[in-house]
Coordinates of C-alpha atoms in Angstrom, one line a residue:
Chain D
X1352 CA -168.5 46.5 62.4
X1353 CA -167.7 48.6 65.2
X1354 CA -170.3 51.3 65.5
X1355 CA -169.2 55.2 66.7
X1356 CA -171.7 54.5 70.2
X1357 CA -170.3 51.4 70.7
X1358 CA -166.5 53.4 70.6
X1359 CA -168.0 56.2 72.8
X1360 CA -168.5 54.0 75.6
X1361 CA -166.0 51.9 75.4
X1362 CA -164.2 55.5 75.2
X1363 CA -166.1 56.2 78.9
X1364 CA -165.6 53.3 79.9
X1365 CA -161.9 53.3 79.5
X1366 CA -161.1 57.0 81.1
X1367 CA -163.4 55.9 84.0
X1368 CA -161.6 52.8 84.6
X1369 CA -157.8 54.7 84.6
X1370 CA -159.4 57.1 86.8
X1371 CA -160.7 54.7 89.3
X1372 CA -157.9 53.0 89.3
X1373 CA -155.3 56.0 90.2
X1374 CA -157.8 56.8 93.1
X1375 CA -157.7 53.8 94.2
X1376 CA -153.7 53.0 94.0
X1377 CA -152.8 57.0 94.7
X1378 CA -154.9 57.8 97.3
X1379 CA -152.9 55.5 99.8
X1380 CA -150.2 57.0 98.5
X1381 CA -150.6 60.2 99.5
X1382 CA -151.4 59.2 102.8
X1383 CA -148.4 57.4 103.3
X1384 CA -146.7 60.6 102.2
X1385 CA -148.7 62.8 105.0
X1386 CA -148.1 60.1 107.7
X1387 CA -145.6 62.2 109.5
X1388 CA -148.2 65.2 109.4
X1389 CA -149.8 65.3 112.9
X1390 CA -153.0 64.1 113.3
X1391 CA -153.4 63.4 109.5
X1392 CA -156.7 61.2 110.1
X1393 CA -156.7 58.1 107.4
X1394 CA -160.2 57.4 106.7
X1395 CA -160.2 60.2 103.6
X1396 CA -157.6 58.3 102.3
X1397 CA -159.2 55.0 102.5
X1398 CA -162.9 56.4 101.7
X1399 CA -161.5 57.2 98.8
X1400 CA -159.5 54.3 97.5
X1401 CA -162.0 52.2 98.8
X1402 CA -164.8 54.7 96.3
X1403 CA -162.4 53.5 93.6
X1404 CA -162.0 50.0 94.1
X1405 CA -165.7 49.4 94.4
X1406 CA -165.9 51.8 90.8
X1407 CA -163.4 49.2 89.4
X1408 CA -165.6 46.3 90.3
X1409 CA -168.7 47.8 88.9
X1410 CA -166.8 48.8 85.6
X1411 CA -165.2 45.2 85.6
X1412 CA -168.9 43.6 86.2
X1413 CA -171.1 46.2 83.3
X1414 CA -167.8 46.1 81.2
X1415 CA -169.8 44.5 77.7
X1416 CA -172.8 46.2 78.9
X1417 CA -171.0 50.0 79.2
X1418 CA -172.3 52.7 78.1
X1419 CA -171.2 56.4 77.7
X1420 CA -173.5 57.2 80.7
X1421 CA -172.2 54.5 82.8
X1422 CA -168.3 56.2 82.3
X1423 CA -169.7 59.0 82.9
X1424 CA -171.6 58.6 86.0
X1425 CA -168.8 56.6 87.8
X1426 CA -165.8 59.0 86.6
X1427 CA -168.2 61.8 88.3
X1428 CA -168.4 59.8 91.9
X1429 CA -164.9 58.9 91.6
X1430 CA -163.9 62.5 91.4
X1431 CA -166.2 63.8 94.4
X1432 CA -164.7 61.2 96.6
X1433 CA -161.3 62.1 95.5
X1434 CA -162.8 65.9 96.1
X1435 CA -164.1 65.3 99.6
X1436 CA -160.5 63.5 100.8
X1437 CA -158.6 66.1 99.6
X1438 CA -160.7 68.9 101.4
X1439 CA -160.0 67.1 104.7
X1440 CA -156.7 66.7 104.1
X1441 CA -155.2 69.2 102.6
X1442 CA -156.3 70.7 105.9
X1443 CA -154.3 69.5 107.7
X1444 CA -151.3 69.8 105.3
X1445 CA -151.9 73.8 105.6
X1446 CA -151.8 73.6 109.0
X1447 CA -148.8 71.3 109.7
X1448 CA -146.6 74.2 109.6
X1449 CA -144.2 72.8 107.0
X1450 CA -142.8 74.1 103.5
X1451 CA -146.1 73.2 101.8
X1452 CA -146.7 73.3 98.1
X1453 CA -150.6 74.2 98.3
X1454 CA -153.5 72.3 96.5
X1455 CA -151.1 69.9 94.0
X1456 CA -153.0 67.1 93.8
X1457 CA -155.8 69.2 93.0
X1458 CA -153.9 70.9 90.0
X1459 CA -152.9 67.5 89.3
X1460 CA -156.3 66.5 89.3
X1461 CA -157.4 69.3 86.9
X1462 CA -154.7 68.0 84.3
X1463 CA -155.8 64.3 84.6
X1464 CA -159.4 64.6 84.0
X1465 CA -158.2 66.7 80.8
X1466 CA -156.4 63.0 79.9
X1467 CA -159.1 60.9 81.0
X1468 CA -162.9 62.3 81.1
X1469 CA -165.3 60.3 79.3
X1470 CA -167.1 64.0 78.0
X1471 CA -167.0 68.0 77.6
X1472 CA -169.8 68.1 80.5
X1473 CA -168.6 65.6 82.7
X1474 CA -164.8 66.7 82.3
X1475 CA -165.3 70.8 82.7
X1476 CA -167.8 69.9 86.1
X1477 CA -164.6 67.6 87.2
X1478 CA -162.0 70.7 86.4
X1479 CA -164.0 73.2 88.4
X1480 CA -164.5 71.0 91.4
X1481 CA -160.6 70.3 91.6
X1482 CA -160.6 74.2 91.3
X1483 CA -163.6 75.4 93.3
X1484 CA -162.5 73.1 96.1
X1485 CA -159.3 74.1 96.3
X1486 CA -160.1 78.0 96.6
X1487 CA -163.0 77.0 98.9
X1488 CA -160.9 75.4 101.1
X1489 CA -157.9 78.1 101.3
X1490 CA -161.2 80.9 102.3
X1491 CA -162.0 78.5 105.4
X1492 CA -158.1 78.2 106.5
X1493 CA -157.6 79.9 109.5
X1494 CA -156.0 83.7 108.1
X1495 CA -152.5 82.9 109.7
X1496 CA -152.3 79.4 108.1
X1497 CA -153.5 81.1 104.8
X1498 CA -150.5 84.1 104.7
X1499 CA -148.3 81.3 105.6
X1500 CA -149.3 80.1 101.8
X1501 CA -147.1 81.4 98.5
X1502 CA -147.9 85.0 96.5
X1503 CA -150.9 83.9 94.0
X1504 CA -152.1 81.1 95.9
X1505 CA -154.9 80.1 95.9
X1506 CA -155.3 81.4 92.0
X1507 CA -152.8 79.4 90.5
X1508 CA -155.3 76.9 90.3
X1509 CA -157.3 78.5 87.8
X1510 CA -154.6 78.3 85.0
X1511 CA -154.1 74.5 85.9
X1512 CA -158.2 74.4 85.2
X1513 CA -158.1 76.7 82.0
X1514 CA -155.2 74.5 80.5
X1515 CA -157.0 71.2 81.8
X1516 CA -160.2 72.4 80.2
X1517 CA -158.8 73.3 76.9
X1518 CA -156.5 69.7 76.9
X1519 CA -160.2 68.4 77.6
X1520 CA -161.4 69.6 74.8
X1521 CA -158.6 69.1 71.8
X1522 CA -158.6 65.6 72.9
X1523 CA -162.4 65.2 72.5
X1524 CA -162.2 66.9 69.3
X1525 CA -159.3 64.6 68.7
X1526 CA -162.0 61.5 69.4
X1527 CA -164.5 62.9 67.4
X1528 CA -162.6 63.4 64.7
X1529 CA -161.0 59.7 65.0
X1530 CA -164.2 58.2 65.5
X1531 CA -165.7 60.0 62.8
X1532 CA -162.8 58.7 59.8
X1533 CA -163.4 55.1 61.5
X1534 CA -167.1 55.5 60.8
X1535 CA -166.5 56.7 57.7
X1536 CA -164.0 53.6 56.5
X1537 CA -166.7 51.1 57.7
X1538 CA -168.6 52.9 55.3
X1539 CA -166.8 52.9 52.5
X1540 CA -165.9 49.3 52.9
X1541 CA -169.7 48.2 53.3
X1542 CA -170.3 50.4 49.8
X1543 CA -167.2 48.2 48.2
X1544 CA -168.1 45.5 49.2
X1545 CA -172.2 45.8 48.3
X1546 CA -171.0 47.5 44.7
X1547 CA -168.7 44.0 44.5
X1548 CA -171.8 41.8 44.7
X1549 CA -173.7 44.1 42.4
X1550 CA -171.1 43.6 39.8
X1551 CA -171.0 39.9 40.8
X1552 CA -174.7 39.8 39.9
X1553 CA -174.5 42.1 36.7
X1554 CA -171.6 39.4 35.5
X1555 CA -173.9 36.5 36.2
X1556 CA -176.7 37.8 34.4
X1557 CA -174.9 38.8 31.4
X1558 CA -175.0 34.7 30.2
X1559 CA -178.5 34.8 30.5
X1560 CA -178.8 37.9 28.5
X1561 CA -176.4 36.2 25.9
X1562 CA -178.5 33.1 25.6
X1563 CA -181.6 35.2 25.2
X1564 CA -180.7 37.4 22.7
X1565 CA -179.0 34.4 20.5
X1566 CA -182.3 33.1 20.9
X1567 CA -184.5 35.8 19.8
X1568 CA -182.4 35.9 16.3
X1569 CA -182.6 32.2 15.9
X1570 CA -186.0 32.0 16.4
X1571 CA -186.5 35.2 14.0
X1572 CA -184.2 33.4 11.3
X1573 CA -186.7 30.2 11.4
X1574 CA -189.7 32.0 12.2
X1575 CA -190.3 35.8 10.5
X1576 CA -193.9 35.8 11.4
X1577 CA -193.0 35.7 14.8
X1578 CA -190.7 39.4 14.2
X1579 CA -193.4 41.3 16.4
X1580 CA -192.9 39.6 19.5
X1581 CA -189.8 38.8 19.1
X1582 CA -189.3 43.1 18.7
X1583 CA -190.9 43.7 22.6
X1584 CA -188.3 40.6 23.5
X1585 CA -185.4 42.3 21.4
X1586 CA -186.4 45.5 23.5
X1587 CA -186.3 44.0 26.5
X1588 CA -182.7 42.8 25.9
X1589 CA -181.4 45.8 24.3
X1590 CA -182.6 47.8 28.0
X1591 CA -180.5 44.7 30.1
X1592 CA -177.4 45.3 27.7
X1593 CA -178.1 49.0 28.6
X1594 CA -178.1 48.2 32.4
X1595 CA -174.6 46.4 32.1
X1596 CA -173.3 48.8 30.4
X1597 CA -174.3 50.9 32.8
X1598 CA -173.1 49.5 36.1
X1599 CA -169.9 48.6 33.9
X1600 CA -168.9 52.5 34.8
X1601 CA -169.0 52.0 38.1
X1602 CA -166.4 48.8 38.3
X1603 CA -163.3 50.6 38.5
X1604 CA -161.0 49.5 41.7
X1605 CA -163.7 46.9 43.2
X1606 CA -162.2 43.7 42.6
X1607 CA -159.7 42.5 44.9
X1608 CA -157.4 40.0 45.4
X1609 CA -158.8 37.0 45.8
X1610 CA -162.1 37.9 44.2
X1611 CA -161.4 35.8 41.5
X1612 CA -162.2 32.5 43.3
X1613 CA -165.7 33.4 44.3
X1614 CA -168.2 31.5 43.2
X1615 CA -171.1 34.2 41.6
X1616 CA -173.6 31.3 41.3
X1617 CA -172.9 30.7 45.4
X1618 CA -173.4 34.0 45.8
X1619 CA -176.8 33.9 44.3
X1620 CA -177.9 31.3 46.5
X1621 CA -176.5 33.0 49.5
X1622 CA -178.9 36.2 48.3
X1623 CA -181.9 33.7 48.0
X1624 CA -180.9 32.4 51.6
X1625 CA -180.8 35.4 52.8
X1626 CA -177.6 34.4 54.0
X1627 CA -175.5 37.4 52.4
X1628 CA -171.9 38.2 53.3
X1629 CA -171.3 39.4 56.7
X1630 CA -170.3 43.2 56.5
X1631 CA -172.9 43.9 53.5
X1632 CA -176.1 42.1 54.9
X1633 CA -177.4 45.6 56.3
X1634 CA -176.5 47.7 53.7
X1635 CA -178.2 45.0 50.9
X1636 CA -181.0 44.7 53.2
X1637 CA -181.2 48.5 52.9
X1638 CA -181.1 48.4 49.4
X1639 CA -183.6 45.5 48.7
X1640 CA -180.8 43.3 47.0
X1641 CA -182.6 40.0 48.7
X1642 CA -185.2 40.6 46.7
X1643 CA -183.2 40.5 43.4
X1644 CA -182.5 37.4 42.8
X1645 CA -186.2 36.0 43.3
X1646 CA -187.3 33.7 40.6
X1647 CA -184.1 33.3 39.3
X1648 CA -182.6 29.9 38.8
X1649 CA -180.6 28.3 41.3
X1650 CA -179.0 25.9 39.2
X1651 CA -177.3 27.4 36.6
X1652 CA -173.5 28.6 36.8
X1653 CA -171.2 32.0 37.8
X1654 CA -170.6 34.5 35.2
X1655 CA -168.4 32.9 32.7
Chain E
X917 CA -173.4 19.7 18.5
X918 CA -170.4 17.8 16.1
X919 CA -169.5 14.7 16.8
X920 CA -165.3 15.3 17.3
X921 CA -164.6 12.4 14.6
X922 CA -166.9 14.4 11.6
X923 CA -165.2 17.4 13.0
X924 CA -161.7 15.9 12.3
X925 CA -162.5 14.8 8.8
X926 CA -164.3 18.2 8.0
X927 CA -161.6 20.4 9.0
X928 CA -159.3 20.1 5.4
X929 CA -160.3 23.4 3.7
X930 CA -163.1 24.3 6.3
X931 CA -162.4 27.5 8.4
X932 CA -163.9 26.0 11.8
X933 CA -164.1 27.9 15.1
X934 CA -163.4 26.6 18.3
X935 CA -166.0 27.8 21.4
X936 CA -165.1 26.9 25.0
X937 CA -168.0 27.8 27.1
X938 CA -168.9 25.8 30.2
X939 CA -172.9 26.8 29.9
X940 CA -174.2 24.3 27.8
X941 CA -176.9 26.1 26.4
X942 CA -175.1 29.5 25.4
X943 CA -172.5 26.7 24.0
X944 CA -175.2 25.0 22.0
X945 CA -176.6 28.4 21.2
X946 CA -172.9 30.1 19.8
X947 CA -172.7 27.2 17.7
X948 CA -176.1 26.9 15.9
X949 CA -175.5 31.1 15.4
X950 CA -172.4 30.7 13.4
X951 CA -173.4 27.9 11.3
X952 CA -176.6 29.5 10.9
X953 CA -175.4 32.8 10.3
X954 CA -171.9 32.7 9.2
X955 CA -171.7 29.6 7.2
X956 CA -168.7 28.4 9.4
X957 CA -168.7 25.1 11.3
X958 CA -168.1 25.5 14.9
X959 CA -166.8 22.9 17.6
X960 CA -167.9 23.8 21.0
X961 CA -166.2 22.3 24.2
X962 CA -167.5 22.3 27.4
X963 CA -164.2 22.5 30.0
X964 CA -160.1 22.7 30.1
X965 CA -160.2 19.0 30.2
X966 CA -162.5 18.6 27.2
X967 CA -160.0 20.7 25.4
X968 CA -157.4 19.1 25.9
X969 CA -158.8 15.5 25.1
X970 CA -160.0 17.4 21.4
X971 CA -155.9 17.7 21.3
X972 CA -155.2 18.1 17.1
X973 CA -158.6 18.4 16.0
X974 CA -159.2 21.5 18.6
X975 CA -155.8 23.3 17.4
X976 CA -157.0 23.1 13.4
X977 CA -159.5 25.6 14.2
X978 CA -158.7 29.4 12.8
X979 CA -160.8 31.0 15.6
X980 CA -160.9 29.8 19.1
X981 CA -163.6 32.0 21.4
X982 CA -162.5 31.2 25.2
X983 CA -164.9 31.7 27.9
X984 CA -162.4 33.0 30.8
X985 CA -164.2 31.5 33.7
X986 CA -164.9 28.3 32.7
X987 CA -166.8 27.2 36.0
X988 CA -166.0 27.5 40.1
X989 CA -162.4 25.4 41.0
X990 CA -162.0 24.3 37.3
X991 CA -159.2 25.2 35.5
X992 CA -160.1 28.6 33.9
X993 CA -160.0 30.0 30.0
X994 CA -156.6 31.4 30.6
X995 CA -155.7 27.9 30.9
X996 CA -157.0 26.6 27.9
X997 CA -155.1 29.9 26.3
X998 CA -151.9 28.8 27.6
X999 CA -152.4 24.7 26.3
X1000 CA -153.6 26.5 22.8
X1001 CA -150.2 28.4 22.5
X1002 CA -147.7 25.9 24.7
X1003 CA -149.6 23.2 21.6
X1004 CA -148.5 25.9 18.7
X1005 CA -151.9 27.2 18.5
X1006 CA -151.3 30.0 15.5
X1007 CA -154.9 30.7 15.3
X1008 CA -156.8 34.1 16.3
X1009 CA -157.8 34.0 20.5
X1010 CA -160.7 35.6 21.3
X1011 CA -162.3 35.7 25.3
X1012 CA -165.6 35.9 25.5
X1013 CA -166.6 37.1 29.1
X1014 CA -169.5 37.9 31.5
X1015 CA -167.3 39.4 34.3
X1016 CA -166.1 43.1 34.5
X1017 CA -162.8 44.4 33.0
X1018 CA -161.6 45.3 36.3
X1019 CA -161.7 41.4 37.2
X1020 CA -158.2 39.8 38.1
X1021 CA -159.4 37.3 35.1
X1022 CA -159.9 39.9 32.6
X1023 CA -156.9 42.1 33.8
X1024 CA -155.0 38.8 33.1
X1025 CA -156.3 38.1 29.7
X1026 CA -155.3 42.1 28.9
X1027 CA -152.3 41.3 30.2
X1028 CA -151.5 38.4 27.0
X1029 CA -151.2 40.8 24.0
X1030 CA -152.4 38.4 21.5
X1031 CA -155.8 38.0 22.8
X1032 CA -158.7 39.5 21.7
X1033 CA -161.6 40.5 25.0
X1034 CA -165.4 40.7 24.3
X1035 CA -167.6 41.4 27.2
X1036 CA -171.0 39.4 27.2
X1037 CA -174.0 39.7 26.2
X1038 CA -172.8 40.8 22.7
X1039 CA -175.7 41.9 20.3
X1040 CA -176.3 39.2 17.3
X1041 CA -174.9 42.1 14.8
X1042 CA -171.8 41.8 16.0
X1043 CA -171.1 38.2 16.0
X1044 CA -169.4 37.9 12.6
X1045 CA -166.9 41.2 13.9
X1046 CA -166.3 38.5 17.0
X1047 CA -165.9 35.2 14.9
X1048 CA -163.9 36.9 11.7
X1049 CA -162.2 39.8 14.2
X1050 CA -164.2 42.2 11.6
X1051 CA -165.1 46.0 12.4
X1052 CA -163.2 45.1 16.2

């Protein structure tokens, strides 16, 4: 069974991976886009995608070891080195001179981590850094290069980081919410199947119980002084009856097809073996269902 | 149990019953019960196969009392209901069953019409209701 932590992080380790990999494939990319900017130095660029490439390898190397903290850690220094290239750059893309849109891949940036953040934390600190840096770095522009920019700049940002933060968090509740109902089906599979073997067991003991009860009355018929003991054994029958009658309630909508061809008496020797079916062994564990079949005999047949 | 010749010579005038069960001892058990208790002679077979080697003397009976799961990979009591009726079988069918109603088995043997489903274990009491089809 998949378990919800082991969705989590494969959740991180997912969004961290797509992350990684857009540094590393876009950042050269947006270098060769800025080539024609003067001076536009290349190392951010490269410090960057290089950042990325060596994430991917350390995702690729931990990837059946990941773990939420894991995604989380390496989407966090994926972003700062994305962060610190785009401060230098963007730089020198204010002061090139040229029509300019300010800060995009920043507001881009804002938007992606909505998309791909492996948590609330991790993906709101992402947001504001793609914000913070980008008004940070229009305050240090010289003022000529900043008047140059357009009306509302360098604010716009902060409605690319509210919308990013709230698409951050419908899609985690989204998550949640799927990870929840898959956590929930395991569930209620694990409870069909356990309430399938407790039927299976009911319907093999209900021979036994037949052959003890036609036993009781022959043995009254040929013996009557016997009637007292054989009263605490009639007893003891009557509460078994009781007991399948009982769990007879409960039957409605387990079987399914293919049920039919199981062997109960395997079963039973499965229980003994400790060997139960796969998706049921912790639950039966839980419940103490091993223990169940103790002292009862091995060789005798399924319910009939 | 009775030999299958006796039970062939016996069977003019005698109201026997016919009980398939694959667990011996229930088997031995059912029929010891009805002769005890009833007065009625009873044949008990052990499988399908057995059945169907009884041939005439098994289809004389006036009550037949089918176990429905008649062992793991062996051909089942819904079998043996079939070869009863397919053979002319006019008699009164009655399962006798350890497994739940909900079972595919059981749903099947709903499904006939003509047969009759007890669920074991059935009290003593109410032997004569499964064997005569009395107080159902």
């Amino acid at each position: 069974m998949t378990l919800p932590r082991d969705l989590s992080a494969a959740h991180a380790w997912r969004g961290a991976f797509v992350a990684a990999a857009l540094n590393a494939a876009g950042m050269p990319g947006d270098y060769l886009l800025a080539r024609a900017i003067p001076d536009m130095p290349w190392y951010p660029s490269a410090m960057s995608s290089l950042v990325g490439l060596g994430l991917i390898a350390l995702l690729l190397i931990r990837r059946r070891r990941a773990t939420v903290l894991l995604g989380s850690v390496v989407f966090m220094v994926n972003t700062v080195a994305i962060l610190v290239a785009l401060w230098i750059t963007s730089g020198f893309w204010a002061a090139a001179g040229r029509p300019w849109t300010p800060f995009q891949a920043n507001k881009l940036g804002a938007l992606a981590v909505a998309m791909l953040a492996p948590g609330l934390g991790v993906g709101l600190a992402a947001i504001a850094g793609f914000a913070a840096t980008a008004i940070g770095k229009f305050y240090v522009l010289e003022p000529e290069v900043q008047r140059r920019l357009p009306v509302g700049e360098p604010w716009l940002i902060l409605f690319y980081a509210l919308f990013g933060g709230v698409l951050l968090a419908y899609r985690l509740r989204a998550v949640v919410l799927e990870r929840e109902t898959l956590r929930l089906e395991a569930e209620a599979g694990a409870v069909r199947q356990l309430a399938r073997m407790f039927l299976r067991l009911r319907d093999y003991a209900n021979t036994p119980i037949q052959i003890i009860a036609f036993t009781t009355e022959l043995i009254r018929a040929r013996h009557p002084d016997l009637k007292p003991d054989l009263r605490r054994l009639e007893r003891a029958v009557k509460r078994l009856m009781e007991l399948s009658d009982a769990l007879t309630r409960y039957e409605a909508d387990t079987w399914t097809a293919g049920d039919e061809s199981l062997d109960t008496a395997m079963l039973v020797d499965q229980l003994h073996d400790g060997g139960l079916p796969k998706h049921s062994r912790s639950a039966a564990r839980r419940s103490g269902t091993r223990s169940a079949r103790r002292g009862a005999s091995t060789g005798s047949r399924a319910a009939s | 149990m009775i030999a299958a010749d006796d039970v062939f010579e016996s069977l003019i005038g005698t109201k026997y019953v016919l009980f398939v069960e694959d667990d011996e001892d229930l088997r031995e058990l059912f029929v010891l019960m009805v002769e005890a208790f009833l007065q009625r002679r009873c044949v008990g077979v052990g499988s399908y196969e057995e059945l169907v080697a009884m041939g005439e003397q098994a289809l004389k009976c006036g009550t037949a009392i089918l176990d429905i799961n008649l062992g793991s990979s062996r051909r089942s009591g819904l079998d043996a209901y079939a070869w009863l009726r397919q053979k002319g079988y006019m008699g009164r069918i009655v399962f006798l069953t350890g497994h739940a109603s909900h079972h595919p088995l059981v749903v099947e043997a709903n499904r006939l019409g003509d047969a009759e489903i007890f669920t074991k274990p059935i009290e003593p009491e109410r032997l004569r209701a499964l064997v005569e089809g009395e107080g159902l």
